[in-house]
N, CA, C and O atoms as a GROMACS GRO file, in nm:
protein
  324
    1MET      N    1  -0.644   0.249   3.028
    1MET     CA    2  -0.697   0.187   2.952
    1MET      C    3  -0.774   0.300   2.850
    1MET      O    4  -0.736   0.333   2.738
    2GLU      N    5  -0.874   0.340   2.914
    2GLU     CA    6  -0.969   0.439   2.863
    2GLU      C    7  -0.917   0.573   2.821
    2GLU      O    8  -0.996   0.635   2.750
    3GLN      N    9  -0.786   0.643   2.852
    3GLN     CA   10  -0.705   0.746   2.795
    3GLN      C   11  -0.663   0.688   2.670
    3GLN      O   12  -0.655   0.762   2.572
    4SER      N   13  -0.638   0.584   2.661
    4SER     CA   14  -0.567   0.540   2.520
    4SER      C   15  -0.680   0.558   2.422
    4SER      O   16  -0.670   0.626   2.320
    5GLY      N   17  -0.806   0.480   2.466
    5GLY     CA   18  -0.915   0.503   2.357
    5GLY      C   19  -0.963   0.607   2.296
    5GLY      O   20  -1.001   0.617   2.179
    6ARG      N   21  -0.957   0.724   2.421
    6ARG     CA   22  -1.002   0.874   2.412
    6ARG      C   23  -0.899   0.939   2.281
    6ARG      O   24  -0.930   1.009   2.184
    7ALA      N   25  -0.768   0.882   2.323
    7ALA     CA   26  -0.651   0.937   2.254
    7ALA      C   27  -0.687   0.904   2.077
    7ALA      O   28  -0.680   0.981   1.981
    8ASP      N   29  -0.730   0.736   2.084
    8ASP     CA   30  -0.715   0.716   1.946
    8ASP      C   31  -0.840   0.782   1.879
    8ASP      O   32  -0.836   0.812   1.760
    9THR      N   33  -0.962   0.805   1.961
    9THR     CA   34  -1.088   0.852   1.902
    9THR      C   35  -1.072   0.997   1.891
    9THR      O   36  -1.172   1.049   1.842
   10ALA      N   37  -0.978   1.078   1.921
   10ALA     CA   38  -0.943   1.217   1.884
   10ALA      C   39  -0.873   1.225   1.756
   10ALA      O   40  -0.904   1.307   1.670
   11ARG      N   41  -0.764   1.127   1.740
   11ARG     CA   42  -0.664   1.113   1.636
   11ARG      C   43  -0.758   1.096   1.541
   11ARG      O   44  -0.768   1.183   1.454
   12LEU      N   45  -0.849   0.978   1.539
   12LEU     CA   46  -0.928   0.938   1.419
   12LEU      C   47  -1.030   1.059   1.407
   12LEU      O   48  -1.039   1.111   1.296
   13SER      N   49  -1.102   1.106   1.504
   13SER     CA   50  -1.172   1.234   1.467
   13SER      C   51  -1.119   1.339   1.375
   13SER      O   52  -1.176   1.373   1.272
   14GLU      N   53  -0.982   1.399   1.427
   14GLU     CA   54  -0.892   1.480   1.323
   14GLU      C   55  -0.877   1.451   1.213
   14GLU      O   56  -0.905   1.537   1.130
   15SER      N   57  -0.822   1.306   1.160
   15SER     CA   58  -0.766   1.274   1.037
   15SER      C   59  -0.898   1.249   0.975
   15SER      O   60  -0.888   1.214   0.857
   16ALA      N   61  -1.010   1.256   1.016
   16ALA     CA   62  -1.163   1.181   0.947
   16ALA      C   63  -1.240   1.326   0.910
   16ALA      O   64  -1.343   1.340   0.843
   17GLY      N   65  -1.156   1.433   0.975
   17GLY     CA   66  -1.238   1.562   0.924
   17GLY      C   67  -1.374   1.592   1.011
   17GLY      O   68  -1.439   1.696   0.996
   18ARG      N   69  -1.410   1.489   1.104
   18ARG     CA   70  -1.557   1.509   1.146
   18ARG      C   71  -1.559   1.409   1.302
   18ARG      O   72  -1.484   1.314   1.324
   19ARG      N   73  -1.637   1.447   1.371
   19ARG     CA   74  -1.652   1.397   1.491
   19ARG      C   75  -1.677   1.244   1.526
   19ARG      O   76  -1.791   1.202   1.503
   20VAL      N   77  -1.585   1.158   1.578
   20VAL     CA   78  -1.625   1.027   1.574
   20VAL      C   79  -1.720   0.990   1.739
   20VAL      O   80  -1.679   0.986   1.855
   21ASN      N   81  -1.873   0.967   1.673
   21ASN     CA   82  -1.960   0.974   1.780
   21ASN      C   83  -1.973   0.824   1.831
   21ASN      O   84  -1.997   0.806   1.950
   22ASP      N   85  -1.959   0.720   1.751
   22ASP     CA   86  -1.981   0.605   1.808
   22ASP      C   87  -1.915   0.500   1.715
   22ASP      O   88  -1.834   0.525   1.625
   23LEU      N   89  -1.963   0.379   1.751
   23LEU     CA   90  -1.872   0.278   1.691
   23LEU      C   91  -1.888   0.276   1.544
   23LEU      O   92  -1.777   0.286   1.490
   24ARG      N   93  -1.967   0.267   1.476
   24ARG     CA   94  -1.942   0.275   1.352
   24ARG      C   95  -1.899   0.374   1.276
   24ARG      O   96  -1.857   0.350   1.163
   25ASP      N   97  -1.905   0.523   1.336
   25ASP     CA   98  -1.798   0.646   1.312
   25ASP      C   99  -1.646   0.588   1.306
   25ASP      O  100  -1.565   0.593   1.214
   26PHE      N  101  -1.639   0.537   1.419
   26PHE     CA  102  -1.517   0.472   1.453
   26PHE      C  103  -1.440   0.373   1.346
   26PHE      O  104  -1.322   0.387   1.314
   27ILE      N  105  -1.530   0.267   1.294
   27ILE     CA  106  -1.526   0.172   1.222
   27ILE      C  107  -1.490   0.244   1.073
   27ILE      O  108  -1.406   0.194   0.999
   28LYS      N  109  -1.565   0.366   1.039
   28LYS     CA  110  -1.550   0.413   0.933
   28LYS      C  111  -1.442   0.520   0.945
   28LYS      O  112  -1.438   0.588   0.842
   29ALA      N  113  -1.365   0.551   1.025
   29ALA     CA  114  -1.260   0.655   1.021
   29ALA      C  115  -1.163   0.538   1.008
   29ALA      O  116  -1.079   0.553   0.919
   30LEU      N  117  -1.157   0.419   1.080
   30LEU     CA  118  -1.038   0.337   1.072
   30LEU      C  119  -1.021   0.297   0.918
   30LEU      O  120  -0.911   0.310   0.864
   31GLU      N  121  -1.145   0.242   0.840
   31GLU     CA  122  -1.140   0.210   0.717
   31GLU      C  123  -1.079   0.326   0.611
   31GLU      O  124  -1.007   0.310   0.512
   32ALA      N  125  -1.140   0.456   0.670
   32ALA     CA  126  -1.051   0.573   0.571
   32ALA      C  127  -0.932   0.568   0.595
   32ALA      O  128  -0.854   0.601   0.505
   33ARG      N  129  -0.896   0.539   0.684
   33ARG     CA  130  -0.708   0.565   0.727
   33ARG      C  131  -0.662   0.426   0.665
   33ARG      O  132  -0.539   0.426   0.663
   34GLY      N  133  -0.703   0.334   0.625
   34GLY     CA  134  -0.674   0.183   0.603
   34GLY      C  135  -0.614   0.123   0.710
   34GLY      O  136  -0.517   0.048   0.699
   35GLU      N  137  -0.661   0.148   0.802
   35GLU     CA  138  -0.617   0.085   0.964
   35GLU      C  139  -0.709  -0.014   1.004
   35GLU      O  140  -0.721  -0.045   1.122
   36LEU      N  141  -0.801  -0.085   0.876
   36LEU     CA  142  -0.904  -0.186   0.932
   36LEU      C  143  -0.875  -0.306   0.831
   36LEU      O  144  -0.860  -0.282   0.711
   37LYS      N  145  -0.868  -0.436   0.880
   37LYS     CA  146  -0.894  -0.567   0.810
   37LYS      C  147  -1.012  -0.626   0.839
   37LYS      O  148  -1.026  -0.694   0.941
   38THR      N  149  -1.091  -0.609   0.768
   38THR     CA  150  -1.223  -0.690   0.791
   38THR      C  151  -1.211  -0.837   0.761
   38THR      O  152  -1.166  -0.870   0.651
   39ILE      N  153  -1.245  -0.925   0.846
   39ILE     CA  154  -1.228  -1.073   0.808
   39ILE      C  155  -1.394  -1.137   0.818
   39ILE      O  156  -1.464  -1.140   0.920
   40ASP      N  157  -1.425  -1.180   0.700
   40ASP     CA  158  -1.587  -1.206   0.682
   40ASP      C  159  -1.601  -1.354   0.684
   40ASP      O  160  -1.710  -1.404   0.658
   41LEU      N  161  -1.481  -1.440   0.718
   41LEU     CA  162  -1.512  -1.602   0.694
   41LEU      C  163  -1.556  -1.601   0.833
   41LEU      O  164  -1.542  -1.506   0.910
   42PRO      N  165  -1.613  -1.718   0.860
   42PRO     CA  166  -1.665  -1.756   1.014
   42PRO      C  167  -1.508  -1.821   1.062
   42PRO      O  168  -1.419  -1.878   0.999
   43VAL      N  169  -1.524  -1.778   1.220
   43VAL     CA  170  -1.405  -1.789   1.277
   43VAL      C  171  -1.438  -1.808   1.425
   43VAL      O  172  -1.533  -1.747   1.475
   44ASP      N  173  -1.343  -1.916   1.517
   44ASP     CA  174  -1.392  -1.947   1.644
   44ASP      C  175  -1.333  -1.853   1.705
   44ASP      O  176  -1.213  -1.829   1.692
   45PRO      N  177  -1.446  -1.765   1.808
   45PRO     CA  178  -1.370  -1.689   1.930
   45PRO      C  179  -1.277  -1.706   1.985
   45PRO      O  180  -1.196  -1.616   2.012
   46ILE      N  181  -1.263  -1.834   2.018
   46ILE     CA  182  -1.186  -1.847   2.132
   46ILE      C  183  -1.056  -1.910   2.076
   46ILE      O  184  -0.953  -1.861   2.124
   47LEU      N  185  -1.044  -1.980   2.012
   47LEU     CA  186  -0.897  -2.022   1.924
   47LEU      C  187  -0.848  -1.933   1.826
   47LEU      O  188  -0.743  -1.874   1.848
   48GLU      N  189  -0.920  -1.912   1.703
   48GLU     CA  190  -0.875  -1.833   1.613
   48GLU      C  191  -0.860  -1.709   1.624
   48GLU      O  192  -0.756  -1.657   1.585
   49ILE      N  193  -0.974  -1.626   1.685
   49ILE     CA  194  -0.978  -1.520   1.697
   49ILE      C  195  -0.851  -1.443   1.764
   49ILE      O  196  -0.786  -1.348   1.718
   50THR      N  197  -0.836  -1.512   1.885
   50THR     CA  198  -0.732  -1.470   1.954
   50THR      C  199  -0.565  -1.492   1.931
   50THR      O  200  -0.466  -1.434   1.976
   51GLU      N  201  -0.588  -1.620   1.825
   51GLU     CA  202  -0.455  -1.642   1.755
   51GLU      C  203  -0.406  -1.529   1.654
   51GLU      O  204  -0.298  -1.470   1.644
   52ILE      N  205  -0.532  -1.520   1.580
   52ILE     CA  206  -0.502  -1.412   1.431
   52ILE      C  207  -0.475  -1.248   1.502
   52ILE      O  208  -0.404  -1.164   1.446
   53ALA      N  209  -0.536  -1.228   1.618
   53ALA     CA  210  -0.511  -1.086   1.682
   53ALA      C  211  -0.380  -1.110   1.741
   53ALA      O  212  -0.295  -1.030   1.701
   54ASP      N  213  -0.343  -1.190   1.817
   54ASP     CA  214  -0.188  -1.204   1.871
   54ASP      C  215  -0.100  -1.173   1.789
   54ASP      O  216  -0.021  -1.081   1.810
   55ARG      N  217  -0.099  -1.269   1.648
   55ARG     CA  218  -0.015  -1.230   1.560
   55ARG      C  219   0.002  -1.064   1.492
   55ARG      O  220   0.103  -0.995   1.482
   56VAL      N  221  -0.118  -1.039   1.458
   56VAL     CA  222  -0.150  -0.897   1.414
   56VAL      C  223  -0.080  -0.789   1.523
   56VAL      O  224   0.015  -0.717   1.494
   57VAL      N  225  -0.134  -0.794   1.629
   57VAL     CA  226  -0.067  -0.699   1.698
   57VAL      C  227   0.069  -0.720   1.738
   57VAL      O  228   0.135  -0.618   1.753
   58LYS      N  229   0.132  -0.847   1.761
   58LYS     CA  230   0.291  -0.828   1.760
   58LYS      C  231   0.357  -0.772   1.632
   58LYS      O  232   0.467  -0.717   1.638
   59ARG      N  233   0.271  -0.789   1.489
   59ARG     CA  234   0.363  -0.704   1.404
   59ARG      C  235   0.310  -0.566   1.346
   59ARG      O  236   0.328  -0.521   1.233
   60GLY      N  237   0.223  -0.496   1.481
   60GLY     CA  238   0.216  -0.385   1.476
   60GLY      C  239   0.076  -0.331   1.366
   60GLY      O  240   0.048  -0.215   1.334
   61GLY      N  241   0.012  -0.447   1.331
   61GLY     CA  242  -0.088  -0.426   1.203
   61GLY      C  243  -0.214  -0.379   1.256
   61GLY      O  244  -0.229  -0.348   1.375
   62PRO      N  245  -0.324  -0.372   1.147
   62PRO     CA  246  -0.426  -0.317   1.130
   62PRO      C  247  -0.532  -0.341   1.277
   62PRO      O  248  -0.504  -0.431   1.356
   63ALA      N  249  -0.643  -0.259   1.297
   63ALA     CA  250  -0.724  -0.294   1.363
   63ALA      C  251  -0.839  -0.436   1.284
   63ALA      O  252  -0.870  -0.448   1.166
   64LEU      N  253  -0.872  -0.509   1.381
   64LEU     CA  254  -0.950  -0.659   1.299
   64LEU      C  255  -1.108  -0.613   1.305
   64LEU      O  256  -1.131  -0.522   1.384
   65LEU      N  257  -1.201  -0.656   1.242
   65LEU     CA  258  -1.328  -0.673   1.236
   65LEU      C  259  -1.345  -0.828   1.180
   65LEU      O  260  -1.314  -0.862   1.066
   66PHE      N  261  -1.397  -0.910   1.274
   66PHE     CA  262  -1.428  -1.018   1.258
   66PHE      C  263  -1.627  -1.034   1.225
   66PHE      O  264  -1.696  -1.017   1.326
   67THR      N  265  -1.673  -1.054   1.145
   67THR     CA  266  -1.788  -1.025   1.110
   67THR      C  267  -1.883  -1.137   1.141
   67THR      O  268  -2.005  -1.122   1.155
   68ARG      N  269  -1.826  -1.236   1.150
   68ARG     CA  270  -1.881  -1.408   1.160
   68ARG      C  271  -1.840  -1.460   1.243
   68ARG      O  272  -1.772  -1.557   1.210
   69PRO      N  273  -1.852  -1.432   1.390
   69PRO     CA  274  -1.783  -1.528   1.482
   69PRO      C  275  -1.861  -1.640   1.523
   69PRO      O  276  -1.978  -1.628   1.561
   70LYS      N  277  -1.794  -1.757   1.516
   70LYS     CA  278  -1.895  -1.878   1.524
   70LYS      C  279  -1.974  -1.856   1.658
   70LYS      O  280  -1.936  -1.796   1.759
   71GLY      N  281  -2.087  -1.916   1.634
   71GLY     CA  282  -2.186  -1.923   1.761
   71GLY      C  283  -2.220  -1.776   1.783
   71GLY      O  284  -2.260  -1.770   1.899
   72HIS      N  285  -2.222  -1.665   1.733
   72HIS     CA  286  -2.250  -1.518   1.802
   72HIS      C  287  -2.293  -1.468   1.713
   72HIS      O  288  -2.240  -1.493   1.605
   73SER      N  289  -2.405  -1.378   1.718
   73SER     CA  290  -2.457  -1.282   1.598
   73SER      C  291  -2.376  -1.155   1.623
   73SER      O  292  -2.381  -1.085   1.523
   74MET      N  293  -2.318  -1.111   1.701
   74MET     CA  294  -2.218  -0.973   1.695
   74MET      C  295  -2.075  -0.992   1.649
   74MET      O  296  -2.002  -1.084   1.685
   75PRO      N  297  -2.047  -0.904   1.572
   75PRO     CA  298  -1.940  -0.876   1.499
   75PRO      C  299  -1.812  -0.870   1.631
   75PRO      O  300  -1.851  -0.860   1.748
   76VAL      N  301  -1.688  -0.874   1.606
   76VAL     CA  302  -1.573  -0.841   1.692
   76VAL      C  303  -1.495  -0.754   1.649
   76VAL      O  304  -1.450  -0.784   1.538
   77LEU      N  305  -1.448  -0.630   1.702
   77LEU     CA  306  -1.357  -0.582   1.684
   77LEU      C  307  -1.246  -0.547   1.769
   77LEU      O  308  -1.273  -0.513   1.884
   78ILE      N  309  -1.116  -0.550   1.727
   78ILE     CA  310  -1.024  -0.573   1.789
   78ILE      C  311  -0.891  -0.447   1.743
   78ILE      O  312  -0.841  -0.435   1.630
   79LYS      N  313  -0.863  -0.382   1.842
   79LYS     CA  314  -0.766  -0.269   1.828
   79LYS      C  315  -0.644  -0.288   1.902
   79LYS      O  316  -0.649  -0.340   2.014
   80ARG      N  317  -0.542  -0.253   1.854
   80ARG     CA  318  -0.419  -0.263   1.964
   80ARG      C  319  -0.416  -0.113   2.014
   80ARG      O  320  -0.463  -0.020   1.948
   81PRO      N  321  -0.360  -0.100   2.131
   81PRO     CA  322  -0.346   0.017   2.189
   81PRO      C  323  -0.270   0.096   2.124
   81PRO      O  324  -0.248   0.210   2.167
   0.00000   0.00000   0.00000
């Protein structure tokens, strides 16, 4: 699994024209490539996020950034392998 993440980071670094050093850079690179969908609505992290992510992954969709998971202060980023 780690190898896939490294490959994604390398690919995004090349396409962004700069090194991806952290999660913020990774998110910016995904946005720049049009490979990120941000969901700003409150969503249940157990029922809604899992269902949405499952549907998007099965369709080969973009990475998902949930900015307001209910009951949590941290956003959730999901990217298919």
